[in-house]
């Protein structure tokens, strides 16, 4: 399958929807990227690109609950056209990105990075180390497979 690498800078325009899909987490949102041109009279609006961003696994875990409508973002991933039939049976298509990385656009916002990450799976409790008996001089050279009574 041919994959088209894609990077887009824009704003989140919908709430992030997070859910479980099979055995992985999925977070989706829509974003818009708008171009503008500076003129003598100010800024002139240009073209807009609207895409649905699909985040899977660790990217979904990082996005869910941390991105909100209006946030400036940079999305890196692979772009594709999703073709489907609507409720009336009409063929439709939408531009989508399977994100490999999503982050804030730090040219347009301030960010405080919190390296603590909640684990999606409860960490295992540490098991106590087995007690090791100290060796006495008479057992130090004995066969380790022979148990004494």
C-alpha positions as CSV (number, residue, x, y, z in Angstrom):
1,X,0.0,0.0,0.0
2,X,1.3,3.4,-0.9
3,X,1.3,5.9,2.0
4,X,1.6,9.6,1.5
5,X,3.4,11.4,4.3
6,X,1.7,14.6,5.4
7,X,2.3,17.4,7.9
8,X,-0.4,20.0,8.5
9,X,-0.6,23.0,10.8
10,X,-3.9,24.3,12.0
11,X,-6.6,24.4,14.7
12,X,-8.7,21.7,16.3
13,X,-12.3,22.5,15.3
14,X,-14.3,19.7,17.1
15,X,-14.1,18.0,20.4
16,X,-11.8,15.1,20.6
17,X,-13.8,11.8,20.6
18,X,-11.9,9.0,22.4
19,X,-13.0,5.4,22.3
20,X,-11.8,1.8,22.3
21,X,-11.6,0.2,18.8
22,X,-10.8,-3.5,18.9
23,X,-7.8,-3.9,21.1
24,X,-6.5,-0.3,20.6
25,X,-7.5,3.2,21.7
26,X,-8.7,5.6,19.0
27,X,-9.1,9.4,19.3
28,X,-10.5,11.4,16.4
29,X,-11.0,15.1,15.8
30,X,-11.4,17.5,12.9
31,X,-9.0,20.3,12.2
32,X,-8.7,23.2,9.8
33,X,-5.7,24.7,8.2
34,X,-6.3,28.2,6.8
35,X,-4.0,30.2,4.6
36,X,-3.8,34.0,4.6
37,X,-1.8,36.5,2.5
38,X,-0.5,39.8,3.9
39,X,-1.5,42.7,1.8
40,X,-1.1,46.5,2.2
41,X,-4.6,46.6,3.7
42,X,-4.0,43.7,6.2
43,X,-4.6,40.0,5.9
44,X,-6.6,38.4,3.0
45,X,-8.1,35.0,3.6
46,X,-6.9,32.2,1.4
47,X,-7.9,28.5,1.0
48,X,-8.8,26.2,3.8
49,X,-8.2,22.5,4.3
50,X,-10.4,20.4,6.6
51,X,-9.3,16.9,7.6
52,X,-10.3,14.3,10.1
53,X,-7.4,13.2,12.3
54,X,-7.3,9.6,13.5
55,X,-5.0,8.9,16.4
56,X,-4.3,5.3,17.4
57,X,-2.6,3.7,20.5
58,X,-0.1,5.9,22.3
59,X,-0.9,8.9,20.1
60,X,-4.6,8.5,21.1
61,X,-3.7,8.2,24.8
62,X,-1.7,11.5,24.5
63,X,-4.4,13.4,22.7
64,X,-7.5,12.3,24.7
65,X,-8.3,14.8,27.4
66,X,-5.4,17.1,26.5
67,X,-6.5,18.7,23.2
68,X,-9.6,20.9,22.9
69,X,-11.5,22.8,20.3
70,X,-9.5,25.9,19.2
71,X,-6.1,24.5,20.1
72,X,-3.3,25.2,17.6
73,X,-1.7,21.9,16.5
74,X,0.9,20.4,14.2
75,X,-0.1,16.9,12.9
76,X,2.2,14.5,11.2
77,X,1.0,11.3,9.6
78,X,-0.3,9.8,6.4
79,X,-3.2,11.3,4.4
80,X,-5.8,9.3,2.6
81,X,-9.3,9.6,1.1
82,X,-12.0,7.7,3.0
83,X,-14.8,6.7,0.6
84,X,-18.1,5.5,2.0
85,X,-21.9,5.5,1.4
86,X,-24.0,7.9,3.5
87,X,-27.4,7.0,5.0
88,X,-29.2,7.6,1.7
89,X,-26.7,5.5,-0.3
90,X,-24.8,8.4,-1.9
91,X,-21.1,8.0,-2.4
92,X,-19.1,10.3,-0.2
93,X,-15.5,10.9,0.5
94,X,-13.5,12.7,3.2
95,X,-9.8,13.5,3.7
96,X,-8.3,11.8,6.7
97,X,-4.9,11.6,8.4
98,X,-3.6,8.6,10.3
99,X,-1.5,10.6,12.8
100,X,1.9,9.3,13.9
101,X,2.5,12.5,16.0
102,X,0.3,15.3,17.2
103,X,1.6,18.3,19.2
104,X,0.9,21.9,20.0
105,X,1.9,24.6,17.5
106,X,4.3,26.4,19.8
107,X,4.5,29.4,17.4
108,X,0.9,30.1,18.4
109,X,0.6,29.0,22.0
110,X,2.6,28.5,25.2
111,X,3.1,25.0,26.5
112,X,4.2,23.4,29.8
113,X,5.4,19.9,29.3
114,X,4.4,17.4,32.0
115,X,6.6,14.3,31.7
116,X,4.4,12.3,34.0
117,X,2.2,10.0,31.9
118,X,-0.6,8.0,33.4
119,X,-0.4,4.4,32.4
120,X,-3.4,3.0,30.6
121,X,-2.7,-0.3,32.3
122,X,-2.3,-0.5,36.0
123,X,1.4,-1.2,36.8
124,X,2.2,-4.5,38.3
125,X,3.0,-4.5,42.0
126,X,6.6,-5.3,42.7
127,X,7.0,-8.8,43.9
128,X,9.1,-9.3,47.1
129,X,12.6,-10.7,46.4
130,X,13.1,-14.3,47.5
131,X,15.1,-14.5,50.7
132,X,18.6,-15.8,50.1
133,X,20.1,-17.8,52.9
134,X,23.6,-16.8,53.8
135,X,26.0,-19.6,53.0
136,X,27.9,-21.2,55.9
137,X,31.4,-22.4,55.3
138,X,30.3,-26.0,55.2
139,X,27.6,-25.4,52.5
140,X,29.6,-22.9,50.4
141,X,31.2,-25.6,48.2
142,X,28.3,-28.1,48.2
143,X,26.3,-29.0,45.2
144,X,23.5,-26.4,44.7
145,X,21.1,-29.1,43.6
146,X,21.4,-31.1,46.7
147,X,19.0,-30.1,49.5
148,X,19.9,-30.8,53.0
149,X,17.3,-31.9,55.6
